[in-house]
Amino acid sequence: QVQLVESGGGLVQAGGSLRLSCGASGRTFSSYAVGWFRQAPGKEREFVASISWNGGSKYYKESVKDRFTISRDNTKNTVYLQMNSLKPEDTAVYSCAVRFGAPSMSVGVYDSWGQGTQVTVSS
């Protein structure tokens, strides 16, 4: 079982940047695809970005693909989400999740989730 801990959230003005980190325990972390998801108040959790086990494949939600970058460092058991040009509509709790196999945009196929980190973008 992989345990995940997100960090790096906070309050930022529109146009600003944040880098989220998803740290994992467990020696098999490098075998997992990782996804970032977010959930705003009153809304369903939605896909943001995902990355394959070796970083060779990356996928993004259309509205973030020119602003966010997902990456990973398997030597540090960490996946990052660099978020630039943040907008108020990016405000949400951001969570990471892992699964064996290909990265996916579907919430339901991920096996383990972190607790999430709050991102608030002021206008």
PDB file of C-alpha atoms in Angstrom:
ATOM      1  CA  GLN A   1       0.000   0.000   0.000  1.00  0.00           C
ATOM      2  CA  VAL A   2       1.349   3.396  -0.985  1.00  0.00           C
ATOM      3  CA  GLN A   3       0.731   6.329   1.311  1.00  0.00           C
ATOM      4  CA  LEU A   4       0.582   9.754  -0.262  1.00  0.00           C
ATOM      5  CA  VAL A   5       1.063  13.211   1.233  1.00  0.00           C
ATOM      6  CA  GLU A   6       0.446  16.400  -0.708  1.00  0.00           C
ATOM      7  CA  SER A   7       2.060  19.724   0.086  1.00  0.00           C
ATOM      8  CA  GLY A   8       2.649  23.116  -1.461  1.00  0.00           C
ATOM      9  CA  GLY A   9      -0.840  24.526  -1.468  1.00  0.00           C
ATOM     10  CA  GLY A  10      -1.690  27.996  -0.268  1.00  0.00           C
ATOM     11  CA  LEU A  11      -3.180  31.364  -1.086  1.00  0.00           C
ATOM     12  CA  VAL A  12      -1.961  33.120  -4.201  1.00  0.00           C
ATOM     13  CA  GLN A  13      -3.136  36.016  -6.332  1.00  0.00           C
ATOM     14  CA  ALA A  14      -4.420  35.465  -9.835  1.00  0.00           C
ATOM     15  CA  GLY A  15      -1.518  35.146 -12.235  1.00  0.00           C
ATOM     16  CA  GLY A  16       0.728  33.664  -9.586  1.00  0.00           C
ATOM     17  CA  SER A  17       2.336  30.242  -9.326  1.00  0.00           C
ATOM     18  CA  LEU A  18       2.462  27.315  -6.952  1.00  0.00           C
ATOM     19  CA  ARG A  19       4.227  23.987  -7.045  1.00  0.00           C
ATOM     20  CA  LEU A  20       2.453  21.075  -5.450  1.00  0.00           C
ATOM     21  CA  SER A  21       4.288  17.979  -4.316  1.00  0.00           C
ATOM     22  CA  CYS A  22       2.967  14.481  -3.854  1.00  0.00           C
ATOM     23  CA  GLY A  23       5.286  12.450  -1.655  1.00  0.00           C
ATOM     24  CA  ALA A  24       4.928   8.716  -1.409  1.00  0.00           C
ATOM     25  CA  SER A  25       6.071   5.986   0.893  1.00  0.00           C
ATOM     26  CA  GLY A  26       6.859   2.535  -0.419  1.00  0.00           C
ATOM     27  CA  ARG A  27       9.561   1.067  -2.578  1.00  0.00           C
ATOM     28  CA  THR A  28       7.239   0.432  -5.518  1.00  0.00           C
ATOM     29  CA  PHE A  29       6.246   4.044  -6.110  1.00  0.00           C
ATOM     30  CA  SER A  30       8.167   4.117  -9.378  1.00  0.00           C
ATOM     31  CA  SER A  31       5.850   1.395 -10.682  1.00  0.00           C
ATOM     32  CA  TYR A  32       2.720   3.542 -10.363  1.00  0.00           C
ATOM     33  CA  ALA A  33       1.056   6.027 -12.625  1.00  0.00           C
ATOM     34  CA  VAL A  34       0.086   9.158 -10.698  1.00  0.00           C
ATOM     35  CA  GLY A  35      -2.804  11.508 -11.168  1.00  0.00           C
ATOM     36  CA  TRP A  36      -3.621  14.932  -9.789  1.00  0.00           C
ATOM     37  CA  PHE A  37      -7.265  15.742  -9.199  1.00  0.00           C
ATOM     38  CA  ARG A  38      -9.083  18.679  -7.669  1.00  0.00           C
ATOM     39  CA  GLN A  39     -12.384  19.311  -5.982  1.00  0.00           C
ATOM     40  CA  ALA A  40     -13.950  22.709  -5.545  1.00  0.00           C
ATOM     41  CA  PRO A  41     -16.731  23.317  -3.006  1.00  0.00           C
ATOM     42  CA  GLY A  42     -20.029  21.937  -4.237  1.00  0.00           C
ATOM     43  CA  LYS A  43     -18.445  20.287  -7.257  1.00  0.00           C
ATOM     44  CA  GLU A  44     -17.330  16.797  -8.132  1.00  0.00           C
ATOM     45  CA  ARG A  45     -13.703  15.799  -8.084  1.00  0.00           C
ATOM     46  CA  GLU A  46     -12.155  16.357 -11.492  1.00  0.00           C
ATOM     47  CA  PHE A  47      -9.053  15.261 -13.326  1.00  0.00           C
ATOM     48  CA  VAL A  48      -6.191  17.743 -13.643  1.00  0.00           C
ATOM     49  CA  ALA A  49      -3.116  15.857 -14.871  1.00  0.00           C
ATOM     50  CA  SER A  50      -1.541  12.423 -14.885  1.00  0.00           C
ATOM     51  CA  ILE A  51       1.850  10.904 -15.549  1.00  0.00           C
ATOM     52  CA  SER A  52       3.086   7.423 -16.357  1.00  0.00           C
ATOM     53  CA  TRP A  53       5.444   5.451 -14.144  1.00  0.00           C
ATOM     54  CA  ASN A  54       8.540   6.672 -15.980  1.00  0.00           C
ATOM     55  CA  GLY A  55       7.313  10.154 -16.859  1.00  0.00           C
ATOM     56  CA  GLY A  56       7.159   9.319 -20.535  1.00  0.00           C
ATOM     57  CA  SER A  57       3.437   9.989 -20.905  1.00  0.00           C
ATOM     58  CA  LYS A  58       1.594  12.985 -19.533  1.00  0.00           C
ATOM     59  CA  TYR A  59      -2.016  14.062 -19.839  1.00  0.00           C
ATOM     60  CA  TYR A  60      -3.775  17.273 -18.879  1.00  0.00           C
ATOM     61  CA  LYS A  61      -7.214  18.700 -18.474  1.00  0.00           C
ATOM     62  CA  GLU A  62      -7.741  20.957 -21.450  1.00  0.00           C
ATOM     63  CA  SER A  63      -8.132  24.112 -19.386  1.00  0.00           C
ATOM     64  CA  VAL A  64      -4.781  23.682 -17.627  1.00  0.00           C
ATOM     65  CA  LYS A  65      -2.514  22.156 -20.248  1.00  0.00           C
ATOM     66  CA  ASP A  66      -0.796  25.416 -21.174  1.00  0.00           C
ATOM     67  CA  ARG A  67      -0.380  26.479 -17.553  1.00  0.00           C
ATOM     68  CA  PHE A  68       0.313  23.357 -15.484  1.00  0.00           C
ATOM     69  CA  THR A  69       3.178  20.876 -15.754  1.00  0.00           C
ATOM     70  CA  ILE A  70       3.289  17.459 -14.130  1.00  0.00           C
ATOM     71  CA  SER A  71       6.629  15.790 -13.475  1.00  0.00           C
ATOM     72  CA  ARG A  72       8.125  13.152 -11.235  1.00  0.00           C
ATOM     73  CA  ASP A  73      11.363  12.245  -9.544  1.00  0.00           C
ATOM     74  CA  ASN A  74      11.307   8.557  -8.698  1.00  0.00           C
ATOM     75  CA  THR A  75      14.564   8.842  -6.761  1.00  0.00           C
ATOM     76  CA  LYS A  76      12.664  11.076  -4.345  1.00  0.00           C
ATOM     77  CA  ASN A  77       9.333   9.228  -4.547  1.00  0.00           C
ATOM     78  CA  THR A  78       7.723  12.523  -5.499  1.00  0.00           C
ATOM     79  CA  VAL A  79       5.433  13.834  -8.203  1.00  0.00           C
ATOM     80  CA  TYR A  80       5.098  17.559  -8.803  1.00  0.00           C
ATOM     81  CA  LEU A  81       2.449  19.799 -10.266  1.00  0.00           C
ATOM     82  CA  GLN A  82       3.810  23.166 -11.326  1.00  0.00           C
ATOM     83  CA  MET A  83       0.922  25.584 -11.661  1.00  0.00           C
ATOM     84  CA  ASN A  84       1.481  28.899 -13.410  1.00  0.00           C
ATOM     85  CA  SER A  85      -0.861  31.718 -14.404  1.00  0.00           C
ATOM     86  CA  LEU A  86      -3.318  30.630 -11.768  1.00  0.00           C
ATOM     87  CA  LYS A  87      -6.934  31.720 -12.035  1.00  0.00           C
ATOM     88  CA  PRO A  88      -9.662  31.984  -9.396  1.00  0.00           C
ATOM     89  CA  GLU A  89     -11.395  29.005 -11.014  1.00  0.00           C
ATOM     90  CA  ASP A  90      -8.354  26.877 -10.097  1.00  0.00           C
ATOM     91  CA  THR A  91      -9.332  27.204  -6.437  1.00  0.00           C
ATOM     92  CA  ALA A  92      -9.882  23.718  -5.027  1.00  0.00           C
ATOM     93  CA  VAL A  93      -8.462  20.964  -2.867  1.00  0.00           C
ATOM     94  CA  TYR A  94      -5.830  19.197  -4.940  1.00  0.00           C
ATOM     95  CA  SER A  95      -5.184  15.522  -4.342  1.00  0.00           C
ATOM     96  CA  CYS A  96      -2.828  12.999  -5.859  1.00  0.00           C
ATOM     97  CA  ALA A  97      -3.555   9.344  -6.447  1.00  0.00           C
ATOM     98  CA  VAL A  98      -1.741   6.283  -7.754  1.00  0.00           C
ATOM     99  CA  ARG A  99      -2.586   3.228  -9.804  1.00  0.00           C
ATOM    100  CA  PHE A 100      -0.786   0.391 -11.526  1.00  0.00           C
ATOM    101  CA  GLY A 101      -0.980   0.580 -15.269  1.00  0.00           C
ATOM    102  CA  ALA A 102      -1.440   3.463 -17.621  1.00  0.00           C
ATOM    103  CA  PRO A 103      -2.258   6.948 -16.357  1.00  0.00           C
ATOM    104  CA  SER A 104      -5.948   7.693 -16.455  1.00  0.00           C
ATOM    105  CA  MET A 105      -8.346  10.625 -16.260  1.00  0.00           C
ATOM    106  CA  SER A 106     -10.892   8.546 -14.412  1.00  0.00           C
ATOM    107  CA  VAL A 107     -11.251   9.036 -10.662  1.00  0.00           C
ATOM    108  CA  GLY A 108     -12.517   5.532 -10.082  1.00  0.00           C
ATOM    109  CA  VAL A 109      -9.487   3.600 -11.278  1.00  0.00           C
ATOM    110  CA  TYR A 110      -7.010   4.991  -8.802  1.00  0.00           C
ATOM    111  CA  ASP A 111      -6.142   2.859  -5.800  1.00  0.00           C
ATOM    112  CA  SER A 112      -4.664   5.155  -3.176  1.00  0.00           C
ATOM    113  CA  TRP A 113      -5.283   8.813  -2.454  1.00  0.00           C
ATOM    114  CA  GLY A 114      -3.684  11.510  -0.396  1.00  0.00           C
ATOM    115  CA  GLN A 115      -5.585  13.865   1.903  1.00  0.00           C
ATOM    116  CA  GLY A 116      -5.227  16.837  -0.372  1.00  0.00           C
ATOM    117  CA  THR A 117      -3.852  20.361  -0.172  1.00  0.00           C
ATOM    118  CA  GLN A 118      -5.883  23.545  -0.482  1.00  0.00           C
ATOM    119  CA  VAL A 119      -5.160  25.949  -3.311  1.00  0.00           C
ATOM    120  CA  THR A 120      -6.898  29.311  -3.174  1.00  0.00           C
ATOM    121  CA  VAL A 121      -6.496  31.858  -5.947  1.00  0.00           C
ATOM    122  CA  SER A 122      -7.713  35.366  -5.213  1.00  0.00           C
ATOM    123  CA  SER A 123      -8.846  37.737  -7.918  1.00  0.00           C
TER     124      SER A 123
END
